[in-house]
């Protein structure tokens, strides 16, 4: 390469890095906490901004994952040594894993429906084009629907699947199920799984899937945080929040100011808002916003759910997130002794346990079930809790999909179809038991 080309290349590279967040050389570590004193030490590590944690909250029986930049690596290792903490290396180069997730190699499974497939992760335009295609191909069953606009003015688009549109069975007060995908934008397996469910509802010949598809009027939104989702493709793969510019400020040293550009939508709903597991600092990943429902995305979801509650019997609300393989039952701010606050907790728990068993049957994938405070961490202001709280939908869950943390948000594309298949097993089982318990 001659020197002019080399300078040209350098210019491109420096321009690119000025726009995009690059995770070259970042390492991902897992730390298993042995006791409460180690929990304190991790809080200190977070405070010192030596690494970026992938989850919020630390607890003794849970692994924590922390991502460390090449610049901070030496300091990180020194910190571990001083504090006598053990960490194991999960990913040697986070950017390499991101690149691999975007451009998977050697996936044998061939699976596609119209212009969409489940052998790779797809961006928002590809998704929205596909939803339009579905409407065109299933004019009597599928209608696209826009529940509102995001901060940056993008449509929050989904579809309604209704097999009783034009026949005598048409019901003025239908049974309804709603699926919410990708409130947190970096959790890409959520889009992939929700789109798979749509595909199965429209094309599967399995009688159990047909029953589930045709018993309910389904309102399905694969991406309810479109700005954040686009941002994970264009700028920062690890972006979680929406892109609200209202509260941008200068963040502490070691934290990019861009971090303050956004609200955690799953802390912004008006249910015990800012009570626990949420932050009032816009430089954090769990920033709850200045007031409940400050964000157009959360308001759009709430208005849509209330409307569904008026036009029919909303039986299911399921929010798909990742990762850690959990089925969370409302409410997330209470521990088990106060589980009764969501009136039919025991039924929701029992149904979820049976779903988890059904999920495990296919590949042995283990899901845990319970209150967020007990199986993960306490939090408040989440959408699925709000749906339970405000319209008392009988069955409301937040499902944390694969994996347990080996790849976390960077789950390889060859796990999309297995994840989707076992999740569908879980939904079928959920519906059997919900019906058996006379919820409809
Ligand atoms: Zn999430």
Short mmCIF file of C-alpha atoms and ligand atoms in Angstrom, two decimals:
data_model
loop_
_atom_site.label_atom_id
_atom_site.label_comp_id
_atom_site.label_asym_id
_atom_site.label_seq_id
_atom_site.Cartn_x
_atom_site.Cartn_y
_atom_site.Cartn_z
CA UNK A 1 0.00 0.00 0.00
CA UNK A 2 1.49 3.36 -0.96
CA UNK A 3 1.58 6.19 1.53
CA UNK A 4 -1.25 8.21 -0.02
CA UNK A 5 -3.56 5.21 0.20
CA UNK A 6 -2.41 4.58 3.70
CA UNK A 7 -3.21 8.15 4.79
CA UNK A 8 -6.58 7.87 3.04
CA UNK A 9 -7.30 4.66 4.95
CA UNK A 10 -6.27 6.26 8.23
CA UNK A 11 -8.63 9.15 7.55
CA UNK A 12 -11.52 6.79 6.93
CA UNK A 13 -10.72 4.79 10.03
CA UNK A 14 -10.48 7.82 12.29
CA UNK A 15 -13.68 9.23 10.86
CA UNK A 16 -15.43 5.91 11.42
CA UNK A 17 -14.28 5.66 15.02
CA UNK A 18 -15.47 9.20 15.69
CA UNK A 19 -18.99 8.16 14.79
CA UNK A 20 -19.24 4.58 15.92
CA UNK A 21 -18.48 3.02 19.23
CA UNK A 22 -15.89 0.37 18.61
CA UNK A 23 -15.25 -2.50 21.00
CA UNK A 24 -11.90 -3.60 19.55
CA UNK A 25 -9.83 -5.23 22.23
CA UNK A 26 -12.53 -4.92 24.89
CA UNK A 27 -12.61 -8.00 27.08
CA UNK A 28 -15.62 -9.47 28.84
CA UNK A 29 -15.13 -11.03 32.27
CA UNK A 30 -17.40 -13.06 34.49
CA UNK A 31 -17.23 -12.58 38.24
CA UNK A 32 -18.99 -15.03 40.55
CA UNK A 33 -19.63 -13.40 43.88
CA UNK A 34 -18.97 -15.52 46.95
CA UNK A 35 -20.24 -13.26 49.73
CA UNK A 36 -21.66 -9.85 50.58
CA UNK A 37 -18.26 -8.25 51.00
CA UNK A 38 -17.51 -9.08 47.37
CA UNK A 39 -20.81 -7.43 46.39
CA UNK A 40 -19.49 -4.25 48.01
CA UNK A 41 -16.24 -4.58 46.11
CA UNK A 42 -18.06 -4.82 42.78
CA UNK A 43 -20.06 -1.73 43.63
CA UNK A 44 -16.72 0.00 44.22
CA UNK A 45 -15.46 -1.23 40.86
CA UNK A 46 -18.57 0.14 39.17
CA UNK A 47 -18.23 3.45 41.00
CA UNK A 48 -14.62 3.75 39.81
CA UNK A 49 -15.85 3.24 36.20
CA UNK A 50 -13.08 0.78 35.48
CA UNK A 51 -15.44 -1.49 33.58
CA UNK A 52 -18.94 -1.48 32.18
CA UNK A 53 -21.34 -3.97 33.72
CA UNK A 54 -23.77 -5.83 31.47
CA UNK A 55 -26.45 -6.10 34.14
CA UNK A 56 -27.66 -3.93 36.96
CA UNK A 57 -27.40 -4.93 40.57
CA UNK A 58 -25.06 -7.49 42.09
CA UNK A 59 -25.95 -10.43 44.24
CA UNK A 60 -24.19 -13.36 45.73
CA UNK A 61 -25.83 -16.17 43.79
CA UNK A 62 -25.56 -14.51 40.41
CA UNK A 63 -22.65 -14.02 38.01
CA UNK A 64 -21.81 -10.49 36.96
CA UNK A 65 -20.34 -9.66 33.60
CA UNK A 66 -18.09 -6.68 33.16
CA UNK A 67 -16.64 -5.35 29.92
CA UNK A 68 -13.20 -3.72 30.12
CA UNK A 69 -11.55 -1.46 27.55
CA UNK A 70 -7.90 -1.98 26.54
CA UNK A 71 -7.07 1.36 28.21
CA UNK A 72 -8.51 0.26 31.56
CA UNK A 73 -7.41 -3.35 31.42
CA UNK A 74 -4.28 -3.01 33.50
CA UNK A 75 -6.14 -1.02 36.13
CA UNK A 76 -8.86 -3.69 36.18
CA UNK A 77 -6.42 -6.54 36.72
CA UNK A 78 -4.70 -4.54 39.46
CA UNK A 79 -8.06 -3.90 41.13
CA UNK A 80 -8.90 -7.62 41.12
CA UNK A 81 -5.52 -8.44 42.61
CA UNK A 82 -5.76 -5.82 45.35
CA UNK A 83 -9.28 -6.84 46.29
CA UNK A 84 -8.56 -10.55 45.89
CA UNK A 85 -11.43 -11.16 43.47
CA UNK A 86 -11.46 -13.88 40.83
CA UNK A 87 -12.69 -13.22 37.32
CA UNK A 88 -12.79 -15.50 34.32
CA UNK A 89 -12.38 -14.29 30.77
CA UNK A 90 -15.49 -14.89 28.62
CA UNK A 91 -14.71 -12.92 25.45
CA UNK A 92 -11.23 -11.92 24.45
CA UNK A 93 -12.37 -9.33 21.90
CA UNK A 94 -15.94 -8.08 22.14
CA UNK A 95 -15.84 -6.42 18.71
CA UNK A 96 -14.90 -9.70 17.06
CA UNK A 97 -17.95 -11.35 18.62
CA UNK A 98 -20.15 -8.43 17.51
CA UNK A 99 -18.85 -8.77 13.94
CA UNK A 100 -19.49 -12.50 14.00
CA UNK A 101 -23.05 -11.94 15.21
CA UNK A 102 -23.71 -9.53 12.35
CA UNK A 103 -22.09 -11.77 9.74
CA UNK A 104 -22.56 -15.37 10.80
CA UNK A 105 -20.77 -18.12 8.92
CA UNK A 106 -21.77 -21.67 8.17
CA UNK A 107 -25.32 -21.74 9.37
CA UNK A 108 -26.82 -24.87 7.89
CA UNK A 109 -30.42 -24.36 8.79
CA UNK A 110 -32.30 -22.84 5.94
CA UNK A 111 -35.39 -21.10 7.04
CA UNK A 112 -37.10 -18.14 5.52
CA UNK A 113 -40.56 -16.77 4.92
CA UNK A 114 -40.98 -14.20 2.15
CA UNK A 115 -38.11 -11.73 2.53
CA UNK A 116 -37.23 -12.56 6.15
CA UNK A 117 -35.14 -15.36 7.61
CA UNK A 118 -33.88 -16.65 10.93
CA UNK A 119 -30.28 -17.46 10.02
CA UNK A 120 -29.13 -13.91 10.80
CA UNK A 121 -30.26 -10.82 12.72
CA UNK A 122 -31.99 -8.11 10.68
CA UNK A 123 -32.31 -4.36 10.87
CA UNK A 124 -35.49 -2.28 11.29
CA UNK A 125 -36.08 -1.60 7.58
CA UNK A 126 -35.90 -5.29 6.76
CA UNK A 127 -38.37 -6.04 9.56
CA UNK A 128 -40.85 -3.32 8.58
CA UNK A 129 -40.75 -4.31 4.90
CA UNK A 130 -41.51 -7.86 5.93
CA UNK A 131 -44.50 -6.79 8.05
CA UNK A 132 -45.89 -4.96 4.97
CA UNK A 133 -45.32 -8.08 2.90
CA UNK A 134 -47.24 -10.17 5.42
CA UNK A 135 -50.23 -7.86 5.12
CA UNK A 136 -50.10 -8.15 1.34
CA UNK A 137 -49.86 -11.96 1.46
CA UNK A 138 -52.52 -12.50 4.13
CA UNK A 139 -55.00 -9.71 3.43
CA UNK A 140 -57.84 -11.36 5.36
CA UNK A 141 -55.78 -12.17 8.42
CA UNK A 142 -52.96 -9.65 8.85
CA UNK A 143 -53.16 -5.90 9.32
CA UNK A 144 -50.14 -3.76 10.01
CA UNK A 145 -50.63 -1.27 12.79
CA UNK A 146 -48.64 1.71 14.08
CA UNK A 147 -49.05 2.23 17.82
CA UNK A 148 -47.24 5.58 17.84
CA UNK A 149 -43.97 7.29 17.06
CA UNK A 150 -40.61 7.20 18.80
CA UNK A 151 -38.61 10.19 20.03
CA UNK A 152 -36.92 10.46 16.63
CA UNK A 153 -40.24 10.10 14.81
CA UNK A 154 -40.02 6.48 13.70
CA UNK A 155 -43.20 4.44 13.54
CA UNK A 156 -43.61 1.76 16.19
CA UNK A 157 -45.02 -0.78 13.81
CA UNK A 158 -46.52 -4.19 14.44
CA UNK A 159 -49.22 -6.45 13.11
CA UNK A 160 -52.60 -7.77 14.15
CA UNK A 161 -53.28 -11.40 13.32
CA UNK A 162 -56.98 -12.20 13.34
CA UNK A 163 -58.44 -15.35 11.78
CA UNK A 164 -62.01 -14.24 12.40
CA UNK A 165 -62.05 -10.97 10.49
CA UNK A 166 -64.60 -11.73 7.83
CA UNK A 167 -66.64 -14.69 8.93
CA UNK A 168 -69.70 -15.43 11.00
CA UNK A 169 -67.58 -16.25 14.03
CA UNK A 170 -66.51 -12.62 14.15
CA UNK A 171 -66.50 -11.66 17.79
CA UNK A 172 -67.27 -8.20 19.04
CA UNK A 173 -65.30 -8.86 22.23
CA UNK A 174 -62.41 -11.09 21.14
CA UNK A 175 -59.81 -12.89 23.21
CA UNK A 176 -56.58 -10.94 22.77
CA UNK A 177 -52.89 -11.63 23.25
CA UNK A 178 -50.12 -9.06 22.93
CA UNK A 179 -46.43 -9.68 22.39
CA UNK A 180 -43.88 -6.92 23.03
CA UNK A 181 -40.38 -7.22 21.57
CA UNK A 182 -37.16 -5.31 22.04
CA UNK A 183 -38.00 -2.61 24.56
CA UNK A 184 -34.24 -2.86 25.20
CA UNK A 185 -32.61 -2.37 21.85
CA UNK A 186 -29.46 -4.48 22.23
CA UNK A 187 -31.47 -7.64 23.00
CA UNK A 188 -31.62 -8.78 19.38
CA UNK A 189 -32.80 -12.33 20.05
CA UNK A 190 -36.10 -10.73 21.08
CA UNK A 191 -36.84 -9.49 17.52
CA UNK A 192 -35.76 -12.79 16.05
CA UNK A 193 -37.97 -14.83 18.38
CA UNK A 194 -41.05 -12.62 18.06
CA UNK A 195 -40.82 -12.63 14.24
CA UNK A 196 -40.52 -16.42 14.32
CA UNK A 197 -43.72 -16.62 16.36
CA UNK A 198 -45.46 -14.45 13.73
CA UNK A 199 -44.21 -16.73 10.96
CA UNK A 200 -45.40 -19.83 12.82
CA UNK A 201 -48.82 -18.31 13.53
CA UNK A 202 -49.24 -17.64 9.81
CA UNK A 203 -47.71 -20.76 8.26
CA UNK A 204 -47.41 -23.65 10.72
CA UNK A 205 -49.53 -26.75 10.22
CA UNK A 206 -48.94 -28.00 13.74
CA UNK A 207 -52.45 -28.25 15.28
CA UNK A 208 -51.32 -26.83 18.63
CA UNK A 209 -49.75 -23.79 17.01
CA UNK A 210 -52.82 -23.38 14.80
CA UNK A 211 -55.03 -23.45 17.87
CA UNK A 212 -52.96 -20.77 19.60
CA UNK A 213 -52.81 -18.63 16.47
CA UNK A 214 -56.52 -18.78 15.75
CA UNK A 215 -58.02 -18.62 19.24
CA UNK A 216 -56.69 -15.13 19.90
CA UNK A 217 -56.53 -11.84 18.14
CA UNK A 218 -52.76 -11.29 18.29
CA UNK A 219 -51.19 -7.86 18.53
CA UNK A 220 -47.49 -8.28 17.93
CA UNK A 221 -44.77 -5.61 17.99
CA UNK A 222 -41.31 -7.05 17.38
CA UNK A 223 -39.51 -3.74 18.10
CA UNK A 224 -41.12 -1.18 20.42
CA UNK A 225 -37.88 0.82 20.75
CA UNK A 226 -37.10 1.51 17.07
CA UNK A 227 -34.63 4.40 17.62
CA UNK A 228 -32.53 2.39 20.02
CA UNK A 229 -32.69 -0.63 17.72
CA UNK A 230 -31.47 1.36 14.70
CA UNK A 231 -28.73 2.81 16.90
CA UNK A 232 -27.45 -0.69 17.74
CA UNK A 233 -26.86 -1.20 14.02
CA UNK A 234 -25.47 2.22 13.12
CA UNK A 235 -23.56 3.44 16.15
CA UNK A 236 -23.37 1.39 19.30
CA UNK A 237 -24.13 -2.32 19.42
CA UNK A 238 -24.49 -2.18 23.20
CA UNK A 239 -27.22 0.51 23.30
CA UNK A 240 -30.17 -0.37 25.59
CA UNK A 241 -32.33 2.74 26.10
CA UNK A 242 -34.38 4.91 23.75
CA UNK A 243 -32.73 7.97 22.20
CA UNK A 244 -34.36 10.79 24.14
CA UNK A 245 -32.14 13.92 24.00
CA UNK A 246 -34.05 15.69 26.77
CA UNK A 247 -31.67 14.90 29.60
CA UNK A 248 -28.27 14.88 27.95
CA UNK A 249 -25.48 16.14 30.14
CA UNK A 250 -21.81 15.74 30.80
CA UNK A 251 -21.26 12.38 32.43
CA UNK A 252 -18.62 11.47 34.97
CA UNK A 253 -15.10 10.84 33.80
CA UNK A 254 -14.80 7.55 31.99
CA UNK A 255 -18.42 7.55 30.82
CA UNK A 256 -19.22 8.75 27.31
CA UNK A 257 -21.60 11.73 27.42
CA UNK A 258 -23.72 9.92 24.82
CA UNK A 259 -24.71 7.60 27.66
CA UNK A 260 -27.03 10.35 28.99
CA UNK A 261 -28.88 10.42 25.67
CA UNK A 262 -31.78 8.11 26.44
CA UNK A 263 -34.26 6.71 28.95
CA UNK A 264 -34.61 3.10 30.05
CA UNK A 265 -38.13 2.43 28.78
CA UNK A 266 -38.51 -0.53 31.13
CA UNK A 267 -38.22 1.85 34.10
CA UNK A 268 -40.47 4.59 32.68
CA UNK A 269 -43.94 3.10 33.28
CA UNK A 270 -46.12 4.45 36.05
CA UNK A 271 -45.96 1.54 38.46
CA UNK A 272 -43.94 2.19 41.62
CA UNK A 273 -41.90 4.52 39.41
CA UNK A 274 -38.34 5.17 40.69
CA UNK A 275 -39.00 3.13 43.82
CA UNK A 276 -36.31 0.51 43.32
CA UNK A 277 -33.81 -0.75 40.75
CA UNK A 278 -33.99 2.45 38.73
CA UNK A 279 -31.81 5.53 38.51
CA UNK A 280 -32.44 9.27 38.34
CA UNK A 281 -29.05 9.79 36.67
CA UNK A 282 -29.37 9.99 32.88
CA UNK A 283 -25.77 8.75 32.55
CA UNK A 284 -26.85 5.26 33.62
CA UNK A 285 -28.47 2.39 31.75
CA UNK A 286 -31.43 2.27 34.14
CA UNK A 287 -32.38 5.96 33.97
CA UNK A 288 -36.14 6.03 34.61
CA UNK A 289 -36.75 9.43 32.93
CA UNK A 290 -37.71 12.73 34.60
CA UNK A 291 -41.30 11.65 35.26
CA UNK A 292 -43.34 8.46 34.65
CA UNK A 293 -44.38 8.13 31.02
CA UNK A 294 -42.05 10.91 29.92
CA UNK A 295 -41.29 8.93 26.75
CA UNK A 296 -43.46 8.59 23.65
CA UNK A 297 -42.62 4.89 23.33
CA UNK A 298 -43.86 3.96 26.82
CA UNK A 299 -46.91 6.19 26.43
CA UNK A 300 -47.74 4.54 23.09
CA UNK A 301 -47.58 1.07 24.63
CA UNK A 302 -49.77 2.11 27.57
CA UNK A 303 -52.40 3.72 25.36
CA UNK A 304 -52.44 0.72 23.06
CA UNK A 305 -52.88 -1.73 25.95
CA UNK A 306 -55.72 0.31 27.44
CA UNK A 307 -57.48 0.33 24.09
CA UNK A 308 -57.10 -3.46 23.76
CA UNK A 309 -58.55 -3.83 27.24
CA UNK A 310 -61.64 -1.94 26.06
CA UNK A 311 -62.20 -3.76 22.76
CA UNK A 312 -61.73 -7.30 24.03
CA UNK A 313 -60.47 -9.63 26.73
CA UNK A 314 -56.75 -9.13 26.95
CA UNK A 315 -55.53 -12.46 28.33
CA UNK A 316 -51.79 -12.39 27.60
CA UNK A 317 -49.12 -9.73 27.69
CA UNK A 318 -45.62 -11.03 27.13
CA UNK A 319 -42.51 -8.87 26.95
CA UNK A 320 -39.45 -10.53 25.38
CA UNK A 321 -35.99 -9.58 26.63
CA UNK A 322 -32.61 -11.22 26.96
CA UNK A 323 -30.66 -12.74 28.58
CA UNK A 324 -30.53 -15.21 31.54
CA UNK A 325 -33.40 -17.59 30.73
CA UNK A 326 -36.11 -16.48 33.10
CA UNK A 327 -39.87 -16.18 33.16
CA UNK A 328 -40.60 -13.22 35.43
CA UNK A 329 -43.95 -12.92 37.17
CA UNK A 330 -45.28 -9.52 38.41
CA UNK A 331 -44.46 -7.52 40.50
CA UNK A 332 -40.78 -6.81 40.17
CA UNK A 333 -40.51 -4.50 43.17
CA UNK A 334 -41.75 -7.08 45.70
CA UNK A 335 -40.15 -10.15 47.25
CA UNK A 336 -41.92 -13.46 47.68
CA UNK A 337 -43.63 -12.54 50.99
CA UNK A 338 -45.54 -9.83 49.11
CA UNK A 339 -46.17 -11.82 45.94
CA UNK A 340 -49.92 -11.66 46.64
CA UNK A 341 -49.90 -8.03 45.50
CA UNK A 342 -50.48 -9.34 41.99
CA UNK A 343 -53.76 -11.07 42.69
CA UNK A 344 -53.32 -14.34 40.78
CA UNK A 345 -49.59 -14.74 41.43
CA UNK A 346 -49.96 -18.42 42.31
CA UNK A 347 -51.67 -19.23 39.00
CA UNK A 348 -49.19 -17.18 36.97
CA UNK A 349 -46.36 -18.93 38.78
CA UNK A 350 -47.77 -22.41 38.19
CA UNK A 351 -48.42 -21.72 34.51
CA UNK A 352 -44.90 -20.35 34.08
CA UNK A 353 -43.30 -23.35 35.83
CA UNK A 354 -45.07 -25.72 33.42
CA UNK A 355 -43.98 -23.55 30.49
CA UNK A 356 -40.39 -23.72 31.70
CA UNK A 357 -40.67 -27.53 31.82
CA UNK A 358 -41.97 -27.53 28.25
CA UNK A 359 -39.12 -25.27 27.12
CA UNK A 360 -36.59 -27.66 28.67
CA UNK A 361 -37.99 -30.73 26.88
CA UNK A 362 -36.61 -29.91 23.43
CA UNK A 363 -32.93 -29.11 24.14
CA UNK A 364 -32.66 -29.16 27.92
CA UNK A 365 -32.55 -25.36 28.16
CA UNK A 366 -33.26 -24.43 31.77
CA UNK A 367 -35.47 -21.45 32.58
CA UNK A 368 -36.04 -20.21 36.12
CA UNK A 369 -39.38 -18.75 37.18
CA UNK A 370 -40.30 -16.17 39.79
CA UNK A 371 -40.35 -12.58 40.92
CA UNK A 372 -37.62 -10.41 39.50
CA UNK A 373 -36.53 -9.46 43.03
CA UNK A 374 -36.00 -13.11 43.88
CA UNK A 375 -34.50 -14.53 40.69
CA UNK A 376 -32.75 -11.43 39.30
CA UNK A 377 -32.98 -8.08 41.04
CA UNK A 378 -35.81 -5.83 42.24
CA UNK A 379 -36.91 -3.16 39.82
CA UNK A 380 -39.92 -0.94 39.17
CA UNK A 381 -41.47 0.96 36.28
CA UNK A 382 -41.44 -1.97 33.82
CA UNK A 383 -44.03 -2.48 31.11
CA UNK A 384 -45.23 -5.97 32.05
CA UNK A 385 -45.70 -4.92 35.68
CA UNK A 386 -47.63 -1.87 34.56
CA UNK A 387 -49.91 -3.96 32.34
CA UNK A 388 -50.71 -6.20 35.30
CA UNK A 389 -51.15 -3.23 37.60
CA UNK A 390 -53.21 -0.98 35.35
CA UNK A 391 -55.47 -3.31 33.36
CA UNK A 392 -55.02 -6.46 35.44
CA UNK A 393 -54.35 -8.68 32.44
CA UNK A 394 -54.58 -12.27 33.75
CA UNK A 395 -51.23 -13.48 32.42
CA UNK A 396 -48.37 -11.01 32.19
CA UNK A 397 -44.75 -12.15 31.89
CA UNK A 398 -41.35 -10.84 31.07
CA UNK A 399 -39.33 -13.57 29.41
CA UNK A 400 -35.54 -13.30 29.42
CA UNK A 401 -34.47 -15.45 26.49
CA UNK A 402 -31.13 -17.26 25.94
CA UNK A 403 -28.46 -17.53 27.02
CA UNK A 404 -27.15 -17.76 30.59
CA UNK A 405 -24.38 -15.33 29.75
CA UNK A 406 -21.85 -17.13 27.60
CA UNK A 407 -22.58 -14.65 24.80
CA UNK A 408 -25.30 -12.58 26.45
CA UNK A 409 -26.56 -9.89 24.09
CA UNK A 410 -24.20 -11.20 21.40
CA UNK A 411 -25.96 -14.56 21.09
CA UNK A 412 -24.76 -16.16 17.83
CA UNK A 413 -27.28 -16.35 15.02
CA UNK A 414 -27.16 -20.15 14.92
CA UNK A 415 -29.06 -20.10 18.25
CA UNK A 416 -32.00 -18.10 16.83
CA UNK A 417 -34.02 -21.07 15.60
CA UNK A 418 -33.42 -23.31 18.64
CA UNK A 419 -34.38 -20.38 20.91
CA UNK A 420 -37.50 -19.71 18.87
CA UNK A 421 -38.57 -23.37 18.76
CA UNK A 422 -38.29 -23.92 22.50
CA UNK A 423 -40.02 -20.59 23.20
CA UNK A 424 -42.97 -21.66 21.06
CA UNK A 425 -43.11 -24.91 23.07
CA UNK A 426 -43.37 -22.76 26.19
CA UNK A 427 -46.18 -20.62 24.77
CA UNK A 428 -48.25 -23.64 23.76
CA UNK A 429 -47.91 -25.08 27.24
CA UNK A 430 -48.75 -21.70 28.76
CA UNK A 431 -51.97 -21.54 26.81
CA UNK A 432 -53.03 -25.09 27.73
CA UNK A 433 -52.69 -24.35 31.43
CA UNK A 434 -54.23 -20.90 31.25
CA UNK A 435 -57.27 -22.46 29.63
CA UNK A 436 -57.29 -25.33 32.14
CA UNK A 437 -57.42 -22.77 34.94
CA UNK A 438 -60.49 -21.23 33.29
CA UNK A 439 -59.02 -17.88 32.36
CA UNK A 440 -61.03 -18.08 29.17
ZN1 LIG B 1 -34.17 -6.13 28.66
#
